[in-house]
Each structure stands twice: as structure tokens, then as C-alpha cells.
Amino acid sequence: MTAVPEDPGPGDRRPATGAPVDGWRRRWSVRTRALGEAARVRTRRFWDGAQPTLRQLWWTEEPVTPVTTVDRRAPEPLAVPAQGQVYVFLVRATYTWSSETARPELFGWYVDYFQQQAAQRLHRLAVRCAVEVPPHRPRDLHAALTAALADDDPPPWTYARGEVTFACEPDVTVHLDERVRKLLQPYWEQRIALECERDLARRRAEYAEERDRRDRQETPSATRAGDVSEPATTAPSANRSEATGPARDAGGMPGEAGRARRGSRPDGPVESFTPLEPLLPPPAPRPAPGQRPRPGEPEPPRV
């Protein structure tokens, strides 16, 4: 059999014998550069047209904004022994937990983990403050515990686990033991009753004083109105004027001291009229029967 040579492909063709090799290479290099330039132009056009669409599809991560998660817990009250170690105080605390680094789904787990530590911390402070406080004075314990929280161990309390950080702020109130409350109940009932009676008596005295003051204000106005409408027509008696009126001179008229002390009242009833004749001097006292008159006194008329 005679082997037939296969037809060479376009890339395996060799220039014909006698053809110039340089001219063939030159044509292929020009053709290649033209195709490459056309491909670059088409690729640039495609990229410029697809770039806005690709920008919309790009994945961009925005900066994470820290979010503060807050939770409040009110566990069972703490029993703190009072002075004498017989009765106790009940310390109720509300814990406010906050964190910026904990994830919301794990926040409750971290709070449960740190809650026991915060309760023990508050219990130590309360025991130290209540050792010298009588069991019936919860206000003193509250003041001492508040001062200890402000000076010795100020909140917020910080707790950390790994990269997660928590802040705790306790709000404390103090209550009486139930046994002490029963002992103090009769005392406070009596005290409240006495204070109510005292308040009632004080209010009655105020109302009576106000009524008397109102009556005194109404009485002079009525008297002044009666004096103006019905002026006096008779002069007062000598004895009454001597006992209640101002000092008078020998002629029976008011003296200078009486005028200076009394003053002038243009609208008063005394200035509204003038007596026609001076008042007579008061009669001299008469001696008892059988008694001689004193020197300088006129003798009484003999009947």
C-alpha cells in the first residue's frame, strides 16, 4: 500500500518553494496587529457599557454602627442581718445591664452569667453597712448603702468575657423585716391618730382665730357708721370721762397731753360737734360720818 500524505492545515502550510519568507511574515504580523486592535476596541466598549451595571452588583459593607442593648433585672431581695443578728433587712435591687459589643441573640445569656457576680458584690456592701444599724431603721441603712455605692464602689460595674464588655448599674431600696413590721404597726397606728388629732385641733384654732378677726373688722365699721348717722347729743358724765377719757385741765377741757396722745380725726364723731358749755369738775369725795376732813379739803355742806 502506498501512504498518502494528509492535507496540512492552515497553520502547517509552508510557503511554496521559491516564495519570499519575509513577505509572508510581514502579512501575518499586520493581520495579527489589526485583529488585536479590533479586539481591544471591542473589549473597551463592552467594559465601558457594563461598568454601571457591575457597580450596582458590587458587594459593599457599610461601617458597623455600635448599638447599645439594655436590659433590666429585678431578682429576689437580699436578706441582710441587722444589728443584733436577730432581724434582717430586705435589700431590693434593680440591675440595669448595657453593652455595645454583645450580639442581641447572646445578650440574655451574658446577663444571666454576670447576674450572680453583681448580686454577691451588692450583698457584701449591704452586710458591711447594716452591721451597726437597728432593725427598725431602714432609712439609715439606705443612706449608708447609697454612700458606700458612691464612694467605695461607684457604678457602673464593668464585667468582661473575651471581647464582650458589660456595664451594670444597681438601684437599691431597703425594706423592713415582716416580723419588725408587725411589732411597729400598733405604734405607727397610734402615732398617726395623734397626728390627725393635732392637725384637727390646729385647724380648728385657725378657723376660730380667723372668725374672731373677721368679727373685729366688721364691728368697728358698724360702730363708725352708727356714730355718723346718729351723733351723740348728751355729754358723757364726769366720772366716766375721768375713768376712760384723756386727761383734763382745771376747766374740764382735755389737756395738751390728751390732745397730743389722741390726735385729731377729721372724720371722727368727737370733731363733728362742739359742746356749748364746759364740763363741770368731778365732785369731791365726802368723808365718812364722824370723820374730820383733811386739811385743805372744803368742808361738806351742813344739812
C-alpha angles and dihedrals in degrees: 000000000000118000114233114210115238121246106261118232126243092268094049096052115118124206115265119263110275096020115126112255096205094059092053093051092047092054093049093049092052090047091050094050091050092051092047093050092049090049092051092050092049092046092050091050092049092048093049091051095045097044097085090051092048091050089059091051096048115111112236124182115211119216112273113249113214111244120201114220116201129194133173125211128189107188128180116303119264118242109224119184115239129212110309094025091249103100129032140214122232110226112197117193133184113205119207111202123194135172138170098192103048120094115240094240091056098038096094092049092054091047091053089049095052098036095084092051092052092048092052091048092053092044092057091052093047094049091051092050097043099052093092100032119102114240094244096057109075091155091065091052091048091052093047093047092048090051091049091051091050098045112023103031110009118191148268094077113207125218126179136188114180108312094340117098127190133192122207128195117186123208110201134201128174126216135185126258112258091239092053090047091057091049093050097044098085091047093052093045090055092044092051091050092051092048090050091051092048091049090049092050091048092051092049091052091050092050092048092049091049091050092050091049091050091049092050090051092051096045099061091046091053092046092049091050091050092049092053095047096043111031118199115260100185127063117239118256121267095243093050093046090049093049099043108013131079123278115287132204128233093282092056095251122125113272129236092260091054092050092047092049095044099040126197124294113190092193096043124109093241093064094045094079141025121221114242096220134020118262117258119248116257116270118261116252114260120230121242119263111282094018121116118230119253120257111275095024118112116248116252116250114267116235 
